[in-house]
Coordinates of C-alpha atoms in Angstrom, one line a residue:
M1 CA -0.2 -28.7 -20.5
I2 CA 2.5 -28.4 -17.3
N3 CA 4.1 -31.8 -19.3
R4 CA 4.7 -29.2 -22.3
V5 CA 6.2 -26.3 -20.7
R6 CA 8.2 -28.1 -18.1
W7 CA 11.4 -27.2 -20.4
A8 CA 10.8 -23.3 -19.1
R9 CA 11.5 -24.1 -15.6
P10 CA 15.6 -24.8 -15.7
V11 CA 15.6 -21.8 -18.8
L12 CA 13.8 -19.4 -16.3
L13 CA 15.7 -20.4 -13.0
I14 CA 18.5 -19.8 -15.2
A15 CA 17.8 -16.4 -16.4
S16 CA 16.8 -15.7 -13.0
A17 CA 20.3 -16.3 -11.5
A18 CA 21.9 -14.6 -14.2
L19 CA 19.6 -11.7 -14.7
T20 CA 20.5 -11.1 -11.1
A21 CA 24.3 -11.3 -11.7
V22 CA 24.1 -9.1 -14.8
F23 CA 22.4 -6.4 -12.5
L24 CA 24.6 -7.0 -9.4
L25 CA 28.0 -6.2 -11.7
G26 CA 26.2 -3.2 -13.1
L27 CA 24.9 -1.9 -9.8
Y28 CA 28.7 -2.3 -8.4
G29 CA 30.5 -1.5 -11.6
E30 CA 28.3 1.9 -11.9
W31 CA 27.5 1.1 -15.8
F32 CA 23.8 2.7 -15.3
P33 CA 22.4 5.9 -13.2
L34 CA 20.1 5.0 -10.6
G35 CA 17.1 6.7 -11.9
V36 CA 17.0 9.7 -14.6
V37 CA 20.3 11.8 -14.2
G38 CA 19.3 15.7 -13.2
E39 CA 15.7 14.7 -12.4
W40 CA 16.1 11.8 -9.7
T41 CA 18.4 9.5 -8.6
W42 CA 18.9 7.3 -5.7
S43 CA 21.7 7.9 -3.9
R44 CA 24.7 5.4 -4.0
L45 CA 27.0 5.1 -0.6
P46 CA 30.4 6.7 -0.3
K47 CA 33.1 4.7 -1.9
G48 CA 34.9 2.0 0.1
I49 CA 32.0 1.8 2.7
G50 CA 32.0 -2.2 4.0
V51 CA 29.5 -4.5 5.4
T52 CA 30.8 -6.5 8.9
P53 CA 31.3 -10.0 7.7
E54 CA 29.6 -11.2 10.5
A55 CA 26.5 -9.5 9.9
V56 CA 26.5 -10.5 6.9
A57 CA 26.9 -14.0 7.7
L58 CA 24.3 -13.9 10.4
G59 CA 21.9 -12.7 7.3
V60 CA 22.8 -15.3 5.3
A61 CA 21.9 -17.8 8.0
A62 CA 18.7 -16.4 8.7
L63 CA 17.7 -16.3 4.6
L64 CA 18.9 -20.3 4.4
G65 CA 16.6 -21.1 7.3
F66 CA 13.8 -19.0 6.0
A67 CA 14.2 -20.9 2.8
G68 CA 13.9 -24.0 4.3
F69 CA 11.3 -23.1 6.3
S70 CA 9.7 -22.3 2.9
V71 CA 10.1 -25.8 0.9
A72 CA 9.0 -27.6 3.7
G73 CA 6.0 -25.3 3.8
F74 CA 4.9 -25.6 0.3
W75 CA 4.7 -29.6 0.9
V76 CA 2.8 -29.2 4.1
V77 CA 0.0 -26.6 2.6
D78 CA -1.0 -29.2 0.4
R79 CA -1.0 -32.4 2.2
G80 CA -1.4 -31.2 5.8
R81 CA -4.8 -30.8 7.6
P82 CA -6.8 -27.2 8.0
W83 CA -5.2 -26.8 11.4
H84 CA -1.4 -27.3 9.9
R85 CA -2.1 -25.4 7.1
A86 CA -3.1 -22.4 9.4
V87 CA -0.2 -22.8 11.8
W88 CA 2.5 -23.0 9.0
V89 CA 0.9 -19.5 6.9
A90 CA 1.0 -17.7 10.6
G91 CA 4.5 -18.9 11.1
L92 CA 5.6 -16.8 8.0
V93 CA 4.8 -13.6 10.3
P94 CA 7.5 -14.3 13.1
L95 CA 10.1 -15.6 10.6
A96 CA 9.5 -12.5 7.9
V97 CA 10.6 -10.7 11.2
G98 CA 13.4 -12.5 12.1
V99 CA 15.0 -12.5 8.4
G100 CA 13.8 -9.0 8.0
L101 CA 15.9 -7.9 11.1
M102 CA 18.9 -10.1 10.1
L103 CA 19.1 -8.9 6.4
Q104 CA 18.3 -5.3 7.5
S105 CA 21.1 -5.7 10.2
A106 CA 23.6 -6.9 7.4
A107 CA 24.0 -3.6 6.1
P108 CA 26.7 -1.0 6.8
A109 CA 26.5 0.2 10.0
G110 CA 24.1 3.6 10.3
F111 CA 22.5 1.6 6.9
G112 CA 20.9 -1.1 8.8
L113 CA 18.4 -1.0 11.9
A114 CA 19.9 2.3 12.8
K115 CA 18.1 4.1 9.8
W116 CA 14.5 3.6 12.4
V117 CA 15.7 6.3 14.1
F118 CA 17.7 8.4 11.5
A119 CA 14.9 8.1 8.8
Q120 CA 12.1 9.2 11.2
H121 CA 14.0 11.8 13.2
A122 CA 14.8 13.6 10.0
P123 CA 12.6 16.2 8.5
G124 CA 13.7 15.5 5.0
S125 CA 12.9 12.1 5.2
S126 CA 9.3 11.8 6.4
G127 CA 8.3 14.7 8.6
Y128 CA 5.5 12.9 10.5
Y129 CA 7.9 13.0 13.7
T130 CA 8.6 16.3 13.4
V131 CA 5.5 18.1 13.2
A132 CA 3.4 15.3 15.7
R133 CA 6.2 16.3 18.7
S134 CA 5.9 20.3 17.6
A135 CA 3.6 23.2 19.6
E136 CA 1.2 22.8 16.7
M137 CA -0.3 19.2 17.7
D138 CA -0.7 20.2 21.6
D139 CA -4.3 20.4 20.5
W140 CA -3.7 17.7 18.2
V141 CA -7.9 17.1 17.6
G142 CA -7.7 21.0 16.8
F143 CA -4.8 20.6 14.8
V144 CA -6.6 17.4 12.6
R145 CA -10.2 19.9 12.3
R146 CA -7.7 23.0 10.3
Y147 CA -5.9 20.2 8.8
A148 CA -7.6 21.2 5.3
D149 CA -6.6 24.7 5.7
W150 CA -3.0 23.9 7.3
V151 CA -1.7 21.6 4.5
A152 CA -3.0 23.8 2.0
G153 CA 0.0 25.9 2.2
R154 CA 2.3 23.1 2.9
D155 CA 5.3 21.4 0.8
V156 CA 4.5 18.9 -2.4
L157 CA 6.4 16.2 -0.8
H158 CA 5.8 14.8 2.4
I159 CA 3.7 16.7 4.4
G160 CA 1.7 18.5 1.9
T161 CA 0.6 15.6 0.2
H162 CA -0.2 13.0 3.3
P163 CA -3.8 13.1 5.2
P164 CA -3.5 13.5 8.9
G165 CA -3.8 10.0 9.8
L166 CA -0.1 9.6 10.1
F167 CA 0.6 12.9 12.4
V168 CA -2.4 11.7 14.5
L169 CA -0.2 8.4 15.2
W170 CA 2.9 9.4 16.0
R171 CA 1.0 11.9 18.7
V172 CA -0.8 8.9 19.9
V173 CA 2.0 7.1 20.0
L174 CA 4.2 10.0 21.9
E175 CA 1.9 10.5 24.4
A176 CA 1.5 7.0 25.2
Y177 CA 5.1 6.7 26.1
R178 CA 4.8 10.1 28.1
V179 CA 2.8 8.9 30.5
G180 CA 4.4 5.9 30.8
P181 CA 7.7 6.7 31.0
A182 CA 8.3 3.4 32.6
A183 CA 6.8 1.5 29.8
A184 CA 9.7 3.8 27.2
R185 CA 12.2 2.7 29.0
M186 CA 11.9 -0.7 28.8
V187 CA 11.0 0.0 24.7
V188 CA 14.8 1.8 24.6
Q189 CA 16.7 -0.8 26.5
I190 CA 15.5 -3.8 24.5
Q191 CA 16.2 -2.7 21.2
P192 CA 19.3 -3.7 19.0
E193 CA 22.3 -2.2 20.0
E194 CA 22.6 -0.6 16.4
V195 CA 19.3 1.0 17.3
R196 CA 20.5 2.5 20.5
A197 CA 23.6 3.5 18.9
A198 CA 21.7 5.4 16.8
L199 CA 19.6 7.4 19.9
R200 CA 22.7 8.1 21.8
T201 CA 24.4 9.9 18.7
L202 CA 21.4 12.6 18.0
G203 CA 20.8 12.3 21.9
A204 CA 25.0 13.6 22.1
R205 CA 23.9 16.5 19.3
D206 CA 20.4 17.6 20.5
P207 CA 18.8 15.8 23.9
I208 CA 16.0 13.3 22.8
P209 CA 13.3 12.8 25.1
L210 CA 13.1 9.4 26.2
A211 CA 9.0 9.4 25.4
D212 CA 10.6 10.2 21.5
Q213 CA 13.6 7.7 21.6
A214 CA 10.7 4.8 22.4
A215 CA 8.5 6.3 19.7
L216 CA 11.1 6.8 17.3
V217 CA 11.8 2.8 17.5
S218 CA 8.6 1.9 18.1
V219 CA 6.7 2.9 14.9
G220 CA 10.2 1.4 13.0
W221 CA 8.7 -1.9 14.7
L222 CA 5.1 -1.0 13.7
V223 CA 5.9 -1.1 10.0
L224 CA 8.2 -4.5 10.3
L225 CA 5.2 -5.9 12.1
A226 CA 2.9 -4.7 9.5
A227 CA 5.3 -6.3 6.3
A228 CA 5.7 -9.6 7.9
A229 CA 1.8 -9.5 9.0
T230 CA 0.7 -9.3 4.7
G231 CA 2.4 -12.7 4.1
P232 CA -0.7 -14.8 5.5
L233 CA -2.9 -12.2 3.4
V234 CA -1.3 -12.9 0.4
Y235 CA -2.0 -16.2 1.0
A236 CA -5.3 -15.5 2.0
L237 CA -6.1 -13.2 -1.2
A238 CA -4.5 -15.8 -3.6
R239 CA -6.6 -18.3 -2.2
R240 CA -10.1 -16.2 -2.3
L241 CA -9.1 -16.0 -6.0
D242 CA -9.1 -19.6 -6.4
R243 CA -5.5 -20.2 -6.7
P244 CA -4.2 -23.7 -5.8
R245 CA -2.6 -23.9 -2.0
R246 CA 0.6 -24.6 -3.4
E247 CA 0.7 -21.2 -5.4
A248 CA -1.1 -19.1 -2.9
W249 CA 2.0 -20.5 -0.4
T250 CA 4.6 -19.5 -3.2
A251 CA 3.3 -15.6 -3.4
A252 CA 3.4 -15.7 0.3
A253 CA 6.7 -16.9 1.2
L254 CA 8.2 -14.9 -1.5
W255 CA 7.0 -11.4 0.0
P256 CA 9.1 -11.5 3.4
V257 CA 12.2 -11.2 0.8
V258 CA 11.0 -8.3 -1.7
P259 CA 13.6 -6.0 -1.8
S260 CA 11.7 -2.8 -1.8
V261 CA 9.9 -4.3 1.3
L262 CA 13.0 -4.6 3.1
L263 CA 15.1 -1.5 1.7
F264 CA 12.6 1.1 2.2
Q265 CA 11.9 0.3 5.9
P266 CA 10.7 2.3 8.4
T267 CA 9.0 4.4 5.5
S268 CA 5.2 4.5 5.9
D269 CA 4.6 2.8 2.1
V270 CA 5.9 -0.5 3.6
A271 CA 3.2 -0.7 6.4
F272 CA 0.1 0.7 3.6
V273 CA 1.0 -2.8 2.0
L274 CA -0.7 -4.6 5.0
P275 CA -4.2 -2.5 5.1
A276 CA -4.4 -2.4 1.0
T277 CA -4.0 -6.2 0.7
A278 CA -6.9 -6.9 3.5
A279 CA -8.9 -4.4 1.3
L280 CA -8.5 -6.7 -1.9
V281 CA -8.6 -10.2 0.4
C282 CA -12.4 -8.4 1.5
A283 CA -13.2 -7.7 -1.9
A284 CA -12.1 -11.0 -3.3
R285 CA -14.8 -13.4 -3.2
G286 CA -17.4 -10.8 -4.4
R287 CA -19.6 -10.5 -1.7
V288 CA -21.8 -7.6 -0.6
V289 CA -20.7 -7.8 2.9
G290 CA -16.9 -8.2 1.8
G291 CA -17.2 -5.4 -0.2
F292 CA -18.3 -3.3 2.6
A293 CA -15.9 -4.5 4.5
A294 CA -13.3 -3.7 1.6
G295 CA -15.0 -0.2 1.6
A296 CA -14.3 0.6 5.1
V297 CA -10.6 -0.2 5.0
L298 CA -10.1 1.6 2.0
A299 CA -12.2 4.3 4.0
L300 CA -9.5 4.0 6.9
G301 CA -6.3 3.8 4.9
M302 CA -7.3 7.2 3.1
Q303 CA -7.0 9.0 6.0
F304 CA -3.0 8.3 5.9
S305 CA -2.6 8.0 2.3
L306 CA -3.8 8.8 -1.6
V307 CA -2.5 5.6 -2.5
F308 CA -5.6 3.7 -1.1
L309 CA -7.5 5.3 -4.4
G310 CA -5.2 3.2 -6.4
V311 CA -5.9 0.0 -4.3
G312 CA -9.6 1.0 -4.5
L313 CA -9.5 1.2 -8.6
V314 CA -7.6 -2.6 -8.2
V315 CA -11.0 -3.6 -5.9
G316 CA -13.3 -2.2 -8.2
L317 CA -11.4 -4.0 -11.8
M318 CA -11.5 -7.2 -9.1
L319 CA -15.5 -7.1 -8.7
A320 CA -16.1 -6.3 -12.1
M321 CA -14.3 -8.9 -13.6
Q322 CA -16.0 -12.0 -11.1
S323 CA -16.6 -14.8 -13.4
G324 CA -19.5 -17.2 -12.7
R325 CA -21.6 -13.9 -11.3
S326 CA -24.0 -11.8 -12.8
W327 CA -23.6 -8.3 -13.6
G328 CA -26.1 -7.2 -11.3
E329 CA -24.5 -9.2 -8.7
R330 CA -21.1 -7.5 -9.7
L331 CA -22.6 -3.9 -9.3
R332 CA -24.0 -5.0 -5.8
A333 CA -20.4 -5.6 -4.7
I334 CA -19.0 -2.6 -6.4
L335 CA -22.2 -0.3 -4.2
A336 CA -21.7 -2.2 -1.4
T337 CA -17.6 -1.3 -1.6
G338 CA -18.6 2.7 -2.2
L339 CA -21.4 2.0 0.6
G340 CA -18.6 1.4 3.4
F341 CA -16.2 3.7 2.4
L342 CA -19.0 6.5 2.7
V343 CA -20.3 5.6 6.1
L344 CA -16.6 5.2 7.5
T345 CA -15.7 8.4 5.9
G346 CA -18.6 10.2 7.2
L347 CA -18.2 8.6 11.2
I348 CA -14.9 10.1 10.8
S349 CA -16.2 13.8 9.7
V350 CA -18.0 13.7 12.4
V351 CA -15.9 12.6 15.0
S352 CA -12.8 14.6 13.7
G353 CA -14.8 17.4 12.7
A354 CA -12.8 17.6 9.7
S355 CA -13.9 17.5 6.2
P356 CA -11.7 14.5 4.5
W357 CA -13.3 15.6 1.3
A358 CA -11.3 19.3 1.8
I359 CA -8.1 17.6 2.9
W360 CA -8.0 15.2 0.1
W361 CA -8.1 18.0 -2.3
A362 CA -5.8 20.1 -0.8
N363 CA -3.1 17.1 -0.8
Q364 CA -4.1 16.6 -4.5
R365 CA -3.4 20.1 -5.0
N366 CA -0.2 20.0 -3.5
H367 CA 0.6 16.5 -5.6
A368 CA -0.2 18.1 -8.6
R369 CA 2.2 20.8 -8.2
F370 CA 5.0 18.5 -7.5
Y371 CA 5.5 18.6 -11.6
V372 CA 5.8 21.6 -11.6
E373 CA 8.3 22.2 -9.4
Y374 CA 10.5 19.2 -10.6
P375 CA 9.9 18.5 -13.6
R376 CA 9.6 14.9 -15.1
S377 CA 10.7 13.8 -18.4
W378 CA 7.4 11.1 -19.5
G379 CA 9.2 9.1 -22.0
V380 CA 12.6 8.4 -20.2
W381 CA 10.8 7.6 -17.2
Q382 CA 8.6 5.0 -19.1
F383 CA 11.7 2.9 -18.9
A384 CA 13.0 4.1 -15.5
N385 CA 10.0 3.4 -13.9
A386 CA 9.7 0.0 -15.0
A387 CA 14.0 -1.0 -14.2
E388 CA 12.7 0.4 -10.7
V389 CA 9.8 -1.9 -10.3
A390 CA 11.5 -5.1 -11.7
V391 CA 14.6 -4.2 -8.8
G392 CA 12.0 -3.3 -6.4
I393 CA 9.6 -6.4 -6.8
G394 CA 13.3 -8.3 -7.4
V395 CA 15.1 -9.1 -10.2
P396 CA 14.9 -13.0 -9.9
L397 CA 11.4 -12.8 -10.4
C398 CA 10.7 -11.0 -13.0
P399 CA 10.8 -13.9 -15.3
W400 CA 8.2 -15.5 -13.3
I401 CA 5.9 -12.4 -13.8
V402 CA 6.4 -11.9 -17.1
L403 CA 5.2 -15.8 -17.8
G404 CA 2.5 -15.3 -14.9
L405 CA 0.9 -12.6 -17.2
W406 CA 0.4 -15.2 -20.0
R407 CA -1.1 -17.6 -18.0
R408 CA -4.2 -18.5 -18.8
P409 CA -6.7 -18.4 -17.3
P410 CA -5.5 -15.2 -15.8
C411 CA -5.8 -14.3 -12.3
R412 CA -8.1 -11.1 -12.3
G413 CA -6.4 -9.5 -9.0
V414 CA -2.7 -10.0 -11.2
L415 CA -4.9 -8.2 -14.1
A416 CA -6.7 -5.8 -12.2
T417 CA -2.9 -4.8 -10.5
V418 CA -1.5 -4.4 -13.8
A419 CA -4.2 -1.9 -15.2
V420 CA -3.8 0.1 -12.4
L421 CA -0.1 0.4 -12.7
A422 CA -0.5 0.7 -16.4
V423 CA -2.7 3.9 -15.6
L424 CA -0.5 5.6 -13.0
Q425 CA 2.5 4.7 -15.8
L426 CA 1.2 6.3 -18.8
S427 CA -1.1 9.3 -16.8
G428 CA 2.5 10.4 -15.7
R429 CA 1.2 11.0 -12.3
S430 CA 4.2 8.5 -11.0
L431 CA 7.5 9.5 -12.4
S432 CA 10.0 8.2 -10.2
E433 CA 10.3 6.9 -6.9
V434 CA 7.8 3.8 -8.1
A435 CA 9.9 1.0 -6.2
R436 CA 8.6 2.7 -2.8
L437 CA 5.6 4.5 -4.2
W438 CA 4.2 1.3 -5.5
I439 CA 5.0 -0.8 -2.7
P440 CA 0.9 -1.3 -1.8
F441 CA 0.5 -3.1 -5.5
F442 CA 3.4 -5.7 -5.6
P443 CA 1.4 -8.6 -4.0
G444 CA -0.5 -8.5 -7.2
L445 CA 2.7 -9.1 -8.8
L446 CA 3.8 -11.8 -6.5
L447 CA 0.6 -13.7 -7.5
A448 CA 2.2 -13.2 -11.1
A449 CA 4.9 -15.0 -10.6
A450 CA 3.7 -17.6 -8.2
A451 CA 1.2 -18.2 -11.3
G452 CA 4.4 -18.6 -13.6
L453 CA 5.7 -21.0 -11.2
A454 CA 3.2 -23.0 -11.4
W455 CA 2.7 -23.1 -14.8
T456 CA 6.1 -24.6 -15.5
G457 CA 5.6 -27.2 -12.5
A458 CA 8.2 -25.7 -10.4
G459 CA 8.2 -26.8 -7.0
A460 CA 9.5 -26.6 -3.8
I461 CA 13.5 -26.6 -4.3
S462 CA 12.4 -24.0 -7.5
L463 CA 10.7 -21.5 -4.6
G464 CA 13.7 -22.2 -2.2
G465 CA 16.6 -21.0 -4.8
L466 CA 14.2 -18.0 -5.7
I467 CA 13.9 -16.9 -2.2
L468 CA 17.9 -17.4 -2.2
L469 CA 18.4 -15.2 -5.3
Q470 CA 15.6 -12.5 -4.0
G471 CA 18.2 -12.3 -0.5
V472 CA 21.3 -11.7 -2.2
Q473 CA 20.1 -8.8 -4.4
V474 CA 18.8 -7.3 -1.3
L475 CA 22.1 -7.9 0.8
A476 CA 24.2 -6.5 -2.2
L477 CA 22.0 -3.8 -2.9
Q478 CA 22.3 -2.4 1.0
G479 CA 26.1 -2.3 0.5
A480 CA 25.4 -0.2 -2.8
I481 CA 22.6 2.2 -2.1
Q482 CA 20.6 3.9 0.2
V483 CA 17.0 5.1 0.0
V484 CA 15.3 5.9 3.3
Y485 CA 17.1 9.1 3.4
S486 CA 17.8 10.1 0.1
L487 CA 20.9 12.7 -0.6
A488 CA 18.7 14.0 -3.5
E489 CA 15.8 15.2 -1.1
A490 CA 18.4 18.2 -0.1
E491 CA 18.0 19.2 -3.2
S492 CA 14.5 20.3 -2.4
G493 CA 14.8 21.5 0.7
A494 CA 12.8 19.7 2.1
W495 CA 15.4 19.5 5.5
H496 CA 14.3 21.8 8.0
R497 CA 17.6 21.7 10.4
P498 CA 20.7 19.5 10.4
V499 CA 20.2 15.9 11.1
A500 CA 23.1 13.2 12.0
W501 CA 24.6 11.2 9.3
P502 CA 26.1 7.6 9.7
V503 CA 29.6 7.1 9.1
S504 CA 30.7 3.4 9.1
G505 CA 33.1 1.1 8.1
A506 CA 35.2 3.6 5.5
G507 CA 33.4 6.7 5.3
G508 CA 30.2 8.9 5.1
R509 CA 28.6 11.6 4.2
P510 CA 25.6 14.4 5.1
S511 CA 22.3 14.0 3.8
G512 CA 20.7 17.3 3.8
S513 CA 20.6 21.0 4.7
D514 CA 18.2 23.9 5.2
C515 CA 20.2 26.7 4.1
P516 CA 18.0 29.6 4.1
G517 CA 17.9 31.4 0.9
L518 CA 18.6 28.7 -1.4
D519 CA 16.3 28.1 -4.1
A520 CA 14.8 24.4 -4.4
G521 CA 16.2 24.8 -8.2
G522 CA 19.6 25.6 -6.9
R523 CA 22.3 22.7 -7.6
M524 CA 23.5 21.4 -4.4
A525 CA 26.5 19.6 -6.2
G526 CA 28.8 20.7 -3.4
L527 CA 26.3 18.8 -0.4
L528 CA 25.8 16.1 -2.6
D529 CA 28.9 14.5 -4.1
S530 CA 32.0 16.5 -3.2
A531 CA 34.0 16.5 -0.2
K532 CA 35.8 19.7 -0.3
D533 CA 32.8 21.6 -1.2
L534 CA 30.7 19.7 1.7
V535 CA 33.5 19.6 4.7
W536 CA 32.6 18.1 8.0
G537 CA 34.2 16.3 11.1
V538 CA 33.6 15.5 14.7
G539 CA 35.2 16.0 17.8
L540 CA 36.8 12.8 19.6
G541 CA 37.5 12.5 23.3
H542 CA 40.1 10.2 24.5
D543 CA 37.5 8.3 26.4
Q544 CA 35.2 7.7 23.4
A545 CA 36.3 4.2 22.1
G546 CA 34.0 1.6 21.5
P547 CA 31.7 -0.5 19.1
G548 CA 31.6 0.1 15.4
A549 CA 28.2 0.3 16.0
E550 CA 28.5 3.9 17.3
A551 CA 30.7 5.5 14.1
L552 CA 27.7 8.0 13.7
V553 CA 28.7 11.5 13.0
A554 CA 26.0 13.6 15.3
A555 CA 27.4 17.3 14.1
V556 CA 27.0 18.3 10.2
I557 CA 28.5 21.0 8.4
Q558 CA 26.7 22.0 5.3
V559 CA 28.3 24.3 2.2
T560 CA 26.4 24.9 -0.9
G561 CA 26.5 27.3 -3.3
R562 CA 30.0 26.3 -5.6
D563 CA 29.7 23.3 -8.3
D564 CA 30.5 20.0 -7.9
D565 CA 34.6 18.5 -8.8
H566 CA 33.6 14.7 -7.6
G567 CA 35.6 14.6 -4.7
N568 CA 35.5 11.9 -2.3
P569 CA 35.6 12.0 1.6
L570 CA 38.6 10.3 2.9
P571 CA 37.7 7.3 4.9
L572 CA 36.7 7.0 8.7
G573 CA 37.5 4.1 10.1
R574 CA 35.1 1.6 12.6
G575 CA 35.0 2.8 16.6
L576 CA 34.3 6.6 15.6
Q577 CA 32.2 7.9 18.5
P578 CA 29.5 10.9 18.4
P579 CA 30.9 14.0 19.6
T580 CA 30.8 14.5 23.1
Q581 CA 33.3 17.8 23.5
F582 CA 33.7 20.4 21.0
N583 CA 36.8 23.0 20.5
P584 CA 36.3 24.4 17.2
G585 CA 38.9 26.8 15.5
F586 CA 38.0 30.2 14.1
V587 CA 38.2 30.4 10.5
G588 CA 41.0 29.5 8.6
Q589 CA 43.1 28.0 11.9
H590 CA 45.2 25.3 11.6
Q591 CA 45.6 22.8 14.6
I592 CA 46.7 19.4 13.6
E593 CA 48.6 18.4 10.6
E594 CA 47.4 15.2 8.4
D595 CA 49.5 13.0 9.6
Q596 CA 48.4 13.6 13.3
I597 CA 44.8 12.8 12.0
G598 CA 46.3 9.2 10.2
R599 CA 47.4 8.4 13.9
L600 CA 44.5 9.7 15.4
L601 CA 42.2 7.7 13.3
A602 CA 44.5 4.4 13.4
D603 CA 44.4 4.8 17.4
Q604 CA 40.7 4.9 17.3
A605 CA 40.3 2.2 15.3
N606 CA 42.6 0.3 17.2
G607 CA 40.5 0.9 20.7
R608 CA 43.5 3.1 22.3
G609 CA 41.4 6.3 21.9
G610 CA 44.4 8.5 20.0
V611 CA 45.2 11.7 21.5
G612 CA 43.8 12.7 25.0
G613 CA 41.5 15.4 25.7
N614 CA 39.9 17.9 22.7
L615 CA 40.7 17.5 19.4
G616 CA 39.7 21.0 17.9
G617 CA 39.3 21.3 14.1
E618 CA 39.7 24.0 11.8
A619 CA 36.9 25.3 10.7
A620 CA 35.4 25.8 7.4
Q621 CA 36.5 28.6 5.5
G622 CA 34.7 29.6 2.2
H623 CA 35.9 29.7 -1.2
D624 CA 34.1 32.8 -1.7
A625 CA 31.8 35.5 0.2
S626 CA 29.0 34.2 -1.5
Q627 CA 29.0 30.8 0.0
Q628 CA 26.1 29.7 2.0
V629 CA 27.2 27.7 5.0
C630 CA 24.4 26.3 6.5
G631 CA 24.2 23.7 10.4
L632 CA 27.1 23.3 12.6
G633 CA 30.3 20.7 12.5
F634 CA 33.8 20.7 12.5
V635 CA 36.6 20.0 10.0
V636 CA 40.0 18.2 10.6
D637 CA 42.1 20.0 7.7
D638 CA 45.6 20.8 6.7
Q639 CA 47.5 23.6 5.1
R640 CA 47.2 22.0 1.5
G641 CA 43.2 21.9 2.1
R642 CA 42.3 18.6 1.9
H643 CA 39.5 17.8 4.0
L644 CA 38.8 15.0 6.1

């Protein structure tokens, strides 16, 4: 069979490269929207924003090193001794951490590792940290006990649709650092410069306690480590599903360069893939003990997210599709899975004093309201979701996944995954954001890609080439879009207070607001796309020049209530610092000319500090009395109304 399909290997490799090139040309040429216009789209980076060549070079070097390791491992796992295989498979974890750090660092400043801080600190991006540090969780045991009632009145976004596990995790991490300030200080000090710059930037506006700083970066590391540790589990899953060693290695080696896994860090969805894959590994053999363990893992996962309902369905289908076992054996394994789920759920209920069932019901009711408050067009999202999954798993892998789905005999892990995703898609329960929400199901799709490669007889060189193509897509996506703290979230009113927005290279734009009285359905085009309706600025001191990693804005002015005229922010140069001294003017007051701004920015970019002392900006003046101004910020304006 391999001889008959060997011709397909070069054809599919060429197709992978061509599809990737066409996609990236379309992405940068804006040939297509990043979602469904008017309902949900991912945000593009501001025009002119750029990456640092040195950072990209380091990312490429890390990618080449990882590709080389994967090529060598392809041969070792099939020919080496068992302990050799174990070492190489375990080696995927530290290398995945390394390549993940380097690729994320290659993004424009403020959108790379700094997102670990910004995304988790901003209430609209997650909100778990915000709740965990609030007075509501001072008695966090009581908070969990009352959670079913508390969450019933929450939003339809992150907070209202999740069980209390994430809040408890955040609170535990915070408390650990509060009682261990020395550990917190050490954790903060050893972080990459971009991460520490983000902490300093936020702290310039609103001081962040040391324990909170350590918690913000520690949870980011936990997400990265959870994603990296999934690679060996993907290998174990493939082997337990009776796939050959090389095929298992191929799937595991592709995991660290899955675009969604890198772009969506540090969101919790990336971390959920670890317990999700662990549940599949436990159940793959179809034994009673493994089924019980899988059920327990699913019960634990359900304390964090309802996505584990779908993972549980994958587990059930895998057990039902076992070959070589009687229906009685299959049924016993399925019942053992249910028993493991019920036992651990019962224990959690007894210890916490809360009813998980009541919590899940409240979460589900909130989720059901999402499509009432934010309607989605079912038909168009069938195509948009498919495209988003293709980008999320990696455009270069798509031809191989399609081929792997046709392979005979089919892999039951792949079939179960595809069946569940089809149910979610057709039922309308996941319309938009599937590149993030479906990350826990992506290992099953990697099994299909590995099967396609094996079917054509593709070897180590083909694997290395696909890893490089995947990495190129990641680097290109990071330079064009941002998906962790989405501008579209501002339209939902999810942002509870002004948050810092990174400005890097040639420009940047604030990302959210909490405007009292703004209805959730109101247009926020002035906030999202227009520099004329979104006026903001920074205060610069003469002694504030420094590295580009600190080119981050900490004060945001947010103006809403007018239509978008598609203006673009005037680019800011590198070297701008967090505002430390402010001397705001009154509305309509002109304090600095446009040519002065140009000289100032040029001086700042050259590290000369520009103007001595404070730079007072002209405060924003509304175009009409109906405008709603939220937050705090400053504008550098000239007399003709052009905004910086």
